[in-house]
XYZ file of C-alpha atoms in Angstrom:
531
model
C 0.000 0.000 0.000
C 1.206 3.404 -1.021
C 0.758 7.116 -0.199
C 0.885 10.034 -1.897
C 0.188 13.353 -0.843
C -0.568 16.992 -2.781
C -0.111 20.142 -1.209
C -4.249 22.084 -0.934
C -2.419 25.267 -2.039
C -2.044 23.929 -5.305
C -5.336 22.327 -6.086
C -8.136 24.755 -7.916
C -10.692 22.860 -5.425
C -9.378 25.155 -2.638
C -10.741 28.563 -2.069
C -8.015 31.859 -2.237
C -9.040 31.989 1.194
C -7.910 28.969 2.243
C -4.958 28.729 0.562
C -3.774 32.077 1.902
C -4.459 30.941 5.663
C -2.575 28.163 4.792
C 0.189 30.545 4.096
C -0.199 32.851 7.244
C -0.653 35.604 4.648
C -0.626 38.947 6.637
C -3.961 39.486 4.816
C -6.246 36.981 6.842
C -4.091 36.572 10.414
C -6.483 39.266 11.826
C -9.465 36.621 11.637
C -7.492 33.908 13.281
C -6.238 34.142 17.063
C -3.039 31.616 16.619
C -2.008 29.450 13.279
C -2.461 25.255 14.175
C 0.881 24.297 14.983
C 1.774 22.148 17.351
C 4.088 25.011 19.317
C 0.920 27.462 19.130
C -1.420 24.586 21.214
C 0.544 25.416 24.692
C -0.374 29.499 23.989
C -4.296 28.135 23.765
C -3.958 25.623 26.243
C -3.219 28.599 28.458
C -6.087 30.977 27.209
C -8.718 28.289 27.523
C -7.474 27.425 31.070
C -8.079 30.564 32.439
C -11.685 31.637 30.350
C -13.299 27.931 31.109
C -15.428 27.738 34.192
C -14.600 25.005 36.586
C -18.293 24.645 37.161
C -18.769 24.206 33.180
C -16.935 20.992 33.432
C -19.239 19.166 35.906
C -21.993 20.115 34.227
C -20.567 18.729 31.062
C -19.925 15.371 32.331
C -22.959 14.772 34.271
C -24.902 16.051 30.550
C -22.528 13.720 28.989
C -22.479 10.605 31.015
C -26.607 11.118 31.030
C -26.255 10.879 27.072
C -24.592 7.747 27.046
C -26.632 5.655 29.461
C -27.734 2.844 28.232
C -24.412 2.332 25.760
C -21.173 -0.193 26.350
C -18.618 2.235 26.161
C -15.018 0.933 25.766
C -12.930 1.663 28.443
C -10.751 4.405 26.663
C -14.411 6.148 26.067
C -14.931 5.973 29.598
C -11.461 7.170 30.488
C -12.336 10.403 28.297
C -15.284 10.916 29.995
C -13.787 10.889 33.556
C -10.892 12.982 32.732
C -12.810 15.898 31.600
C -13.531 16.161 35.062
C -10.114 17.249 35.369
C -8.614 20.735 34.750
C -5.875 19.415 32.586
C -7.899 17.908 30.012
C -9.091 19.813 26.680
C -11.027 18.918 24.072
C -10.580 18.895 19.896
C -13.831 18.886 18.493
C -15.681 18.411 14.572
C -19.018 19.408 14.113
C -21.322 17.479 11.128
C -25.039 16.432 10.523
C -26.604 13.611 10.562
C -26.833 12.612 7.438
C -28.016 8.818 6.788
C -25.233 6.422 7.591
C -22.762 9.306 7.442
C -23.177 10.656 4.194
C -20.218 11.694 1.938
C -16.917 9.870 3.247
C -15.425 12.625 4.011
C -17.406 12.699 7.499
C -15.304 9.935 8.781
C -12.168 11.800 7.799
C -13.098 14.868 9.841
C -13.558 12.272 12.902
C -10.311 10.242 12.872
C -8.391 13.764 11.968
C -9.741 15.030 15.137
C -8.788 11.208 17.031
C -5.347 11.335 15.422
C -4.819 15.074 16.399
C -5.491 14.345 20.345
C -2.709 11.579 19.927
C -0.365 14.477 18.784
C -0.640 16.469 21.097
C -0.242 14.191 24.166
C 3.035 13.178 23.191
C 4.003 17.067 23.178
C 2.259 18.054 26.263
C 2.182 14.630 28.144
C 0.789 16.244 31.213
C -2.411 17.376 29.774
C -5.126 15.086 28.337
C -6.687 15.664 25.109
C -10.546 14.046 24.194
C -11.685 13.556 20.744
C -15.297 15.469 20.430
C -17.903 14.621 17.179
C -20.549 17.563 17.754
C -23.888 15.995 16.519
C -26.030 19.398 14.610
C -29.348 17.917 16.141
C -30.507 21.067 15.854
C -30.336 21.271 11.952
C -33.982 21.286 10.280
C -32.568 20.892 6.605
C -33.523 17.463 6.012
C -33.013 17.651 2.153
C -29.393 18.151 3.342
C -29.495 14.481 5.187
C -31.534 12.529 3.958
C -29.667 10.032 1.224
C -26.191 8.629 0.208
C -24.697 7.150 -2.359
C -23.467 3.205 -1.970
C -21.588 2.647 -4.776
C -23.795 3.823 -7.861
C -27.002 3.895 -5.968
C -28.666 6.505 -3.736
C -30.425 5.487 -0.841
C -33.064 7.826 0.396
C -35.019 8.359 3.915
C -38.512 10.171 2.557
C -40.391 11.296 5.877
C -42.536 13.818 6.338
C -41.500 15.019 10.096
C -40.340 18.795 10.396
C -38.325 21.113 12.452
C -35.246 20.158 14.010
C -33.841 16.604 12.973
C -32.476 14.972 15.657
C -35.873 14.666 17.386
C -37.189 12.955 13.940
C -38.048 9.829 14.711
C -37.050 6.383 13.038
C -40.813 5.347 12.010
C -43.158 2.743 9.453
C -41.300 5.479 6.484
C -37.912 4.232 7.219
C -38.503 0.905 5.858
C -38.504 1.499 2.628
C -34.988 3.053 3.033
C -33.655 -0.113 5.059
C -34.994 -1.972 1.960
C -33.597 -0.100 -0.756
C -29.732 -0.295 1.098
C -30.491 -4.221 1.898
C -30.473 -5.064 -1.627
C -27.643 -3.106 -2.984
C -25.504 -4.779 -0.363
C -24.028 -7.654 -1.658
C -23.333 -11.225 0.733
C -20.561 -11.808 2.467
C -18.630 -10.760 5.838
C -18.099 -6.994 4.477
C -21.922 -6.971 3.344
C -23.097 -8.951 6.878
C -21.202 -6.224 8.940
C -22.553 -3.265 6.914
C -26.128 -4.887 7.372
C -25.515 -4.947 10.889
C -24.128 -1.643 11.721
C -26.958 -0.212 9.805
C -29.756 -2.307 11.413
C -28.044 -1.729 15.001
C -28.127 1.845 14.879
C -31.899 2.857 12.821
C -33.942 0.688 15.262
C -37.995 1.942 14.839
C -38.532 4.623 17.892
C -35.516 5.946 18.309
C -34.946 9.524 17.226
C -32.117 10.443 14.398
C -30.080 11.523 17.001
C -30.081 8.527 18.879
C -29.414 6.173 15.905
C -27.105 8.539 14.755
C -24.781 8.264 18.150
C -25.015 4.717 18.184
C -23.869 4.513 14.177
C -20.604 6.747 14.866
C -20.230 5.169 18.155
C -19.792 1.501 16.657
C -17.377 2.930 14.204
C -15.280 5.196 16.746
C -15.657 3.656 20.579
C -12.449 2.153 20.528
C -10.639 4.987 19.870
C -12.023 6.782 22.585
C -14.320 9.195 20.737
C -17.028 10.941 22.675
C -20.338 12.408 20.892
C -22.035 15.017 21.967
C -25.856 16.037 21.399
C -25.974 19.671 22.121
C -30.016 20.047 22.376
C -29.651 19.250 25.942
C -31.218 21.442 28.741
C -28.560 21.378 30.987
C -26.169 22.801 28.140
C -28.357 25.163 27.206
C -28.566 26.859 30.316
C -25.178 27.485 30.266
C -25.516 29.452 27.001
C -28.703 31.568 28.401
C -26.189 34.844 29.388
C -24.957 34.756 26.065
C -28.325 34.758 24.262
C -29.366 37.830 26.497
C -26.930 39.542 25.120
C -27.467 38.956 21.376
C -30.983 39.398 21.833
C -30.648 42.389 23.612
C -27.389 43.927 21.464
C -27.455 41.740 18.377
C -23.777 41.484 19.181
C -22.865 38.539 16.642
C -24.626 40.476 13.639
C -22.380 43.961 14.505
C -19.291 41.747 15.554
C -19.482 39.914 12.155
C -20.819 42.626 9.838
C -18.079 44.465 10.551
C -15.610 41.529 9.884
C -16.814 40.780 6.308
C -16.776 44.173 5.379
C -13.316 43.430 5.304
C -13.574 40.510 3.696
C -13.336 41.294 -0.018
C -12.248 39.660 -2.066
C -12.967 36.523 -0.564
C -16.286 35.055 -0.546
C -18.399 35.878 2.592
C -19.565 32.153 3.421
C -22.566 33.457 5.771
C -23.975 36.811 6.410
C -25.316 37.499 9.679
C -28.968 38.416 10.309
C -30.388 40.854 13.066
C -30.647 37.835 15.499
C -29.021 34.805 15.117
C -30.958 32.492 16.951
C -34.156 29.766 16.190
C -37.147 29.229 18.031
C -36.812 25.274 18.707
C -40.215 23.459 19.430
C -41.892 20.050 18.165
C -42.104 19.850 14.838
C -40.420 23.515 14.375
C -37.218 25.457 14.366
C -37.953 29.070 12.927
C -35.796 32.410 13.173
C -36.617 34.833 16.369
C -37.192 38.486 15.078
C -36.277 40.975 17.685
C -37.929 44.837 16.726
C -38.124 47.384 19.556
C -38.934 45.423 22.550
C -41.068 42.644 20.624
C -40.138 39.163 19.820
C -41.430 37.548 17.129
C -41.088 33.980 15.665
C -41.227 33.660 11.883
C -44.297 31.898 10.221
C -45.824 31.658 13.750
C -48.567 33.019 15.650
C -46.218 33.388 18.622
C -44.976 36.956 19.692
C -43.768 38.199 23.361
C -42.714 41.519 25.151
C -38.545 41.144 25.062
C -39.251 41.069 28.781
C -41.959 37.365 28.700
C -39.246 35.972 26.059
C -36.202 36.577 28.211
C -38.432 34.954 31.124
C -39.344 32.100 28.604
C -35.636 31.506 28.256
C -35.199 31.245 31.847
C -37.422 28.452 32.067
C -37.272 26.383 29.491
C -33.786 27.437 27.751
C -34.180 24.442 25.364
C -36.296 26.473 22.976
C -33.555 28.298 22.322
C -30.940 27.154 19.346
C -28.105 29.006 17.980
C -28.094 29.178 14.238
C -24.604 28.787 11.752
C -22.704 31.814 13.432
C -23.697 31.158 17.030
C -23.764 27.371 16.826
C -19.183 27.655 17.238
C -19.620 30.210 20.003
C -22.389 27.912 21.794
C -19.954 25.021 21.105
C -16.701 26.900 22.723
C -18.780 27.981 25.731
C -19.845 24.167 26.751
C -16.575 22.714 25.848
C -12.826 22.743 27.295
C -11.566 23.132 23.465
C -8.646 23.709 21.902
C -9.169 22.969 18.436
C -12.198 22.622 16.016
C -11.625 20.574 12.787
C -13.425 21.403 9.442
C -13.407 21.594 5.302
C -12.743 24.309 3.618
C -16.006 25.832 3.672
C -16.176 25.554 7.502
C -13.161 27.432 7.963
C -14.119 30.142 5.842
C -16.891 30.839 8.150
C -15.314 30.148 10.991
C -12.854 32.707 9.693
C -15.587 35.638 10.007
C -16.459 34.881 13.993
C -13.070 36.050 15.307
C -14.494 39.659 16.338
C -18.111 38.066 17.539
C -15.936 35.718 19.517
C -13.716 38.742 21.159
C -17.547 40.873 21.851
C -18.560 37.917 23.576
C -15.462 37.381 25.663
C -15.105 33.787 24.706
C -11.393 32.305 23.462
C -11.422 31.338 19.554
C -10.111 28.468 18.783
C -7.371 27.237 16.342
C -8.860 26.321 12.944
C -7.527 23.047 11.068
C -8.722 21.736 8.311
C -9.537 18.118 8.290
C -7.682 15.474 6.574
C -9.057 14.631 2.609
C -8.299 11.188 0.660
C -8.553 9.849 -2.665
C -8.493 5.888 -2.514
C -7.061 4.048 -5.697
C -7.509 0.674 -6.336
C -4.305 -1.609 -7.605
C -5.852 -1.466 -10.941
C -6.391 2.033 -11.105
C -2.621 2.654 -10.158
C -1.838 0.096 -12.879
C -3.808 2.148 -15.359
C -2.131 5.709 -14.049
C 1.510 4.034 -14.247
C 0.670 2.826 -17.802
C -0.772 6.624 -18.709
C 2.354 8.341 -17.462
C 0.341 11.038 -15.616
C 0.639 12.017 -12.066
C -2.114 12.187 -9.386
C -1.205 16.053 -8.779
C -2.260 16.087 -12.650
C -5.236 13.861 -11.808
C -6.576 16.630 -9.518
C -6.838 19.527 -12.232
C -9.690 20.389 -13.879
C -10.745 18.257 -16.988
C -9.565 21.165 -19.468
C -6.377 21.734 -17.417
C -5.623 18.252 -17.409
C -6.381 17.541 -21.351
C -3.677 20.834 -22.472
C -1.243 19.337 -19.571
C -0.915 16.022 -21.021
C -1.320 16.515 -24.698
C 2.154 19.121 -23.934
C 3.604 15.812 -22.738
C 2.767 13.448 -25.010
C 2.979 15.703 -27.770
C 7.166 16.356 -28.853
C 6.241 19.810 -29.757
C 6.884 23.032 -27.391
C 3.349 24.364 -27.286
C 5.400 27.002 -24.518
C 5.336 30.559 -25.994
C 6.013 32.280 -23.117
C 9.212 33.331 -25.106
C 7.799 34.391 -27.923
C 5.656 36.904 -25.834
C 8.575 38.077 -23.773
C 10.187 39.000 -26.907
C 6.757 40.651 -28.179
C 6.980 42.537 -25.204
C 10.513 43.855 -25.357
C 10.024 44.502 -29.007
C 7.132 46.767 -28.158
C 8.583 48.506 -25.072
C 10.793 50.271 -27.381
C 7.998 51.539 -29.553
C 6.507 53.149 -26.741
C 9.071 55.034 -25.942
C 9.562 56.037 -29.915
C 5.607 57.114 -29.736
C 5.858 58.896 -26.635
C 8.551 60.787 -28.230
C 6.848 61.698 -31.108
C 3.353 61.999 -30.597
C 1.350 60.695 -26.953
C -1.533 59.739 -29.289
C 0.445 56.559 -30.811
C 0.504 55.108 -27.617
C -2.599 53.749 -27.601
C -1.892 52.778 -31.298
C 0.781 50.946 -29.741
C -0.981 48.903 -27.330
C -3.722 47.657 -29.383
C -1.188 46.535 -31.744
C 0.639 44.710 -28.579
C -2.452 43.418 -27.805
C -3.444 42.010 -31.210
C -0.071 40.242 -31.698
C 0.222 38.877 -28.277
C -3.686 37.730 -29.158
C -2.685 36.120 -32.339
C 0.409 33.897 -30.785
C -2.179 32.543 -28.402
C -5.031 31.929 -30.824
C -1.638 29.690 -32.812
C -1.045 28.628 -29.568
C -4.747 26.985 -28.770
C -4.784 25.851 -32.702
C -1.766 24.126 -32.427
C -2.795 21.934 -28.868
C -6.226 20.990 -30.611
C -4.531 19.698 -33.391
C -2.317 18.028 -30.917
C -5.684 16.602 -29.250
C -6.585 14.771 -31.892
C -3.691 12.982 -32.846
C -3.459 11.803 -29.263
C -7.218 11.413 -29.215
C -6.733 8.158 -27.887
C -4.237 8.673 -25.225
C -6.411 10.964 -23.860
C -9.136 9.413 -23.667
C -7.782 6.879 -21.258
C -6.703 9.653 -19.445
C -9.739 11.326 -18.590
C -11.988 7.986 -18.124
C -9.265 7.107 -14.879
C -9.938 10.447 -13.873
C -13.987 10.281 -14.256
C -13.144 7.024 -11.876
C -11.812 8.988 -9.367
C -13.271 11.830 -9.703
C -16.851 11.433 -10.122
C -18.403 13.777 -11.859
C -15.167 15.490 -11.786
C -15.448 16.517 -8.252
C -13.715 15.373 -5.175
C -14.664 11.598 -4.390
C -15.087 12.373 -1.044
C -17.964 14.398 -1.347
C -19.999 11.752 -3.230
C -19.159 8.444 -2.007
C -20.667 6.883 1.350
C -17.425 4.897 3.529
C -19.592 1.609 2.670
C -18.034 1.629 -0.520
C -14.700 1.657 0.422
C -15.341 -0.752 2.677
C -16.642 -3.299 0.473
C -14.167 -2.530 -2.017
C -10.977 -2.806 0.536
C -12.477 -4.281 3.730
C -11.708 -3.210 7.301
C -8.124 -2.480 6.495
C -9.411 0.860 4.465
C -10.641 1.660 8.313
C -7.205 0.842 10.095
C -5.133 2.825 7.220
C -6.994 6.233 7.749
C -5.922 5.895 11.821
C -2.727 4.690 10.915
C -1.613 7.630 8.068
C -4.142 10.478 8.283
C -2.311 13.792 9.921
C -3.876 17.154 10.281
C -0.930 18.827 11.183
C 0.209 18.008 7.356
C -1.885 20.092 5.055
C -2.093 18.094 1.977
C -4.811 15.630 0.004
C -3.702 11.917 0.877
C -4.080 9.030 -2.132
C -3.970 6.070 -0.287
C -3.626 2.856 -2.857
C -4.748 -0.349 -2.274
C -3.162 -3.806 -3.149
């Protein structure tokens, strides 16, 4: 089994933004409070010592411990959930939906980035404990988002008609159909029986999403000592209430942030703030609060309350409260001793406009990592990319990009002109300075006829690779059908795929090699291939 492994700054699937926080550019370090290295951990480890209430941490485990009963826990689970009793222990957290039986693969790589980061950093700061955290968004109420994945080449697909938030759906008569549908893609044997079984053992009729969805990740992550939280919890919320006074009575987080993104361009803003960033959470519904004057309002509801009955409300019963994208990390840092939170791309870039929100609110930001990614190649597959000469870092361009690159190395003609327009350009320089001379009018004449020439190399230049194409036609061909394979629909695979592939395909060792090799301290795409 081999590895390979590409640098993100130089695939076109990562953002500007991403690639330039990869490079501390000077540009984004004011939306970040320390860059993820392993020498930076000690300064947070500090920081989130002295901002994280003692009383915060027995109110975690006794939330915690409550959440698991009824589950065998493996001992190292167990041992994670004792020590966060203790002042020396910090968490490293990922946050995801629940999306049926995972989802896209890539789910599982945010998880064992965030085990495989916790073993890091206890062998450089042995005297501190570090817990792996999987943040379950209960709270979510976009079903559409969760409610298939793909197993191989088919889609499997929970239709239900509950609403509002989706970890209190519940596993009902509608489900069977979906048990059905995965049943009979899966073919027979041990890789099949286990799948069956994991499946079957965690969507048991009555139990809510959340509840199947714990015992799903747990079976794949106990052992390594993972520990799941639900954050829809009373307890927890309770915790949060001071914090959504304030943003109900300040609208702190939609100041805090507007003011960030104003700076943003030009990166993409990845959320914009509204007014108040908080839901109304109730069976069956999870709408936005509107705060005007001293009125509180809840969106496509009947309900409405003097700021005063609301904030009384709250005090009460402070489970009807639920932070929405932007408040969701701050709720997250307040319950939790954390050090770390572990995303994609796109989380990061949103994490990246909290930073001033975070500061208003008094709370420490955390350091941002992006999670591990992975392309897995099958021995043939290799076979067929040794045979086509072409790299993986080729593999990952676009499908354009990737045509040009290999038809220039196939092909024993130079299709470089970068030469020939350097000596355009020098050619040219000296005619400006003849038409400034004589009359500033040419110098426009000038340009256009740089322009027009330079134009006219590259038009020869496109010419001469698409009659290059074709000759090669073949070639090609090959080329692009390995990278359809791995690149479905020439996007990343793991956004598509479901782990049960891979798992049929390669078996349990596919499991064992992401624990073994995955490092989010290294910020590159793995391809991990397969014997």
């Amino acid at each position: 089994m081999d590895t390979d492994c590409i640098d993100y700054r130089s695939l076109h699937q990562f953002s500007s933004l991403i690639k330039d926080y990869l490079d501390q550019n000077p540009k984004v370090q004011s939306w970040y409070n320390r860059y993820p290295n392993l020498e930076n951990f000690k300064a947070q480890l500090d920081e989130k010592s002295a901002n994280y209430p003692s009383d915060f941490r027995s109110t975690l485990v006794v939330e915690l411990k409550d959440q698991y009963r009824g589950f065998e826990i493996s001992e190292k689970t167990k041992v994670n959930l004792d020590s966060l009793h203790s002042s020396t222990t910090f968490t490293v957290t990922t946050g995801h939906q629940l999306n049926l039986f995972t989802g896209p693969v890539y789910f599982i790589y945010k998880i064992v980035s965030v085990i495989n980061l916790c073993k890091e950093l206890k062998k450089t700061y042995p005297e501190h404990d570090f817990v792996p955290v999987y943040w379950m968004a209960t709270e979510d109420h976009d079903f559409e988002e969760i409610q298939s994945f793909r197993f191989q080449n088919s889609k499997i697909t929970w239709n239900s008609t509950q609403t509002g938030a989706v970890g209190r759906f519940i596993i009902d008569d509608s489900f069977d159909s979906t048990r059905k549908a995965f049943y009979t893609q899966i073919p027979s044997g041990e890789r099949g029986d286990f799948l069956r079984e994991l499946f079957n053992a965690a969507y048991q009729k009555g139990r809510t999403l959340a509840e199947a969805t714990r015992q799903l990740v747990h079976s794949l992550f106990d052992e390594h000592g993972l520990v799941i939280i639900d954050g829809d919890a009373h307890s927890l919320k309770k915790a949060f209430i001071p914090f959504v006074l304030q943003e109900l009575r300040e609208q702190t987080s939609y100041n805090a942030v507007q003011k960030t993104i104003q700076e943003f361009p030009p990166y993409k803003v990845q959320v914009n703030p509204r007014e108040t960033n908080l839901f109304y959470l109730a069976e069956g519904i999870r709408e936005r609060i509107v705060v005007e004057k001293n009125t509180v309002s809840i969106l496509n509801t009947a309900l409405q309350y003097s700021l005063a009955e609301f904030e009384s409300i709250i005090q009460n019963n402070p489970q009807c409260i639920s932070p929405n994208v932007l408040l969701r990390p701050l709720y997250q840092e307040i319950i939790l001793p954390n050090l770390a939170y572990i995303g994609g791309g796109g989380e990061i870039a949103y994490w990246l406009e909290l930073k001033t929100m975070f500061s208003q609110f008094k709370v420490p930001f955390p350091l941002l990592m992006l999670r591990n990614s992975v392309v897995n190649v099958s021995q043939k597959q290799e076979q067929k990319r040794q045979k086509l000469a072409v790299s993986y870092g080729e593999l990952f361009k676009t499908q354009e990009q990737l045509k040009i690159s290999s038809t220039q190395r196939l092909s024993s003609l130079n299709f470089d002109f970068e030469s020939q327009k350097q000596f355009l350009k020098d050619q040219f320089e000296s005619l400006y300075q003849l038409a400034s001379q004589t009359d500033k009018s040419f110098v426009g004449a000038v340009k256009a006829q740089e322009q027009k020439q330079i134009k006219g190399l590259e038009n020869l230049q496109k010419r001469m690779i698409r009659a290059e194409k074709r000759v090669h036609s073949e070639q090609l061909e090959r080329i692009i059908a390995l990278q359809n394979e791995l690149f479905p629909n020439q996007g990343l695979q793991e956004r598509s795929a479901n782990f049960s592939t891979f798992y049929m395909e390669f078996g349990p060792d596919w499991m064992e090699r992401l624990h073994q090799e995955l490092n989010p301290l290294k910020s590159c795409f793995s391809v991990f291939i397969f014997d």
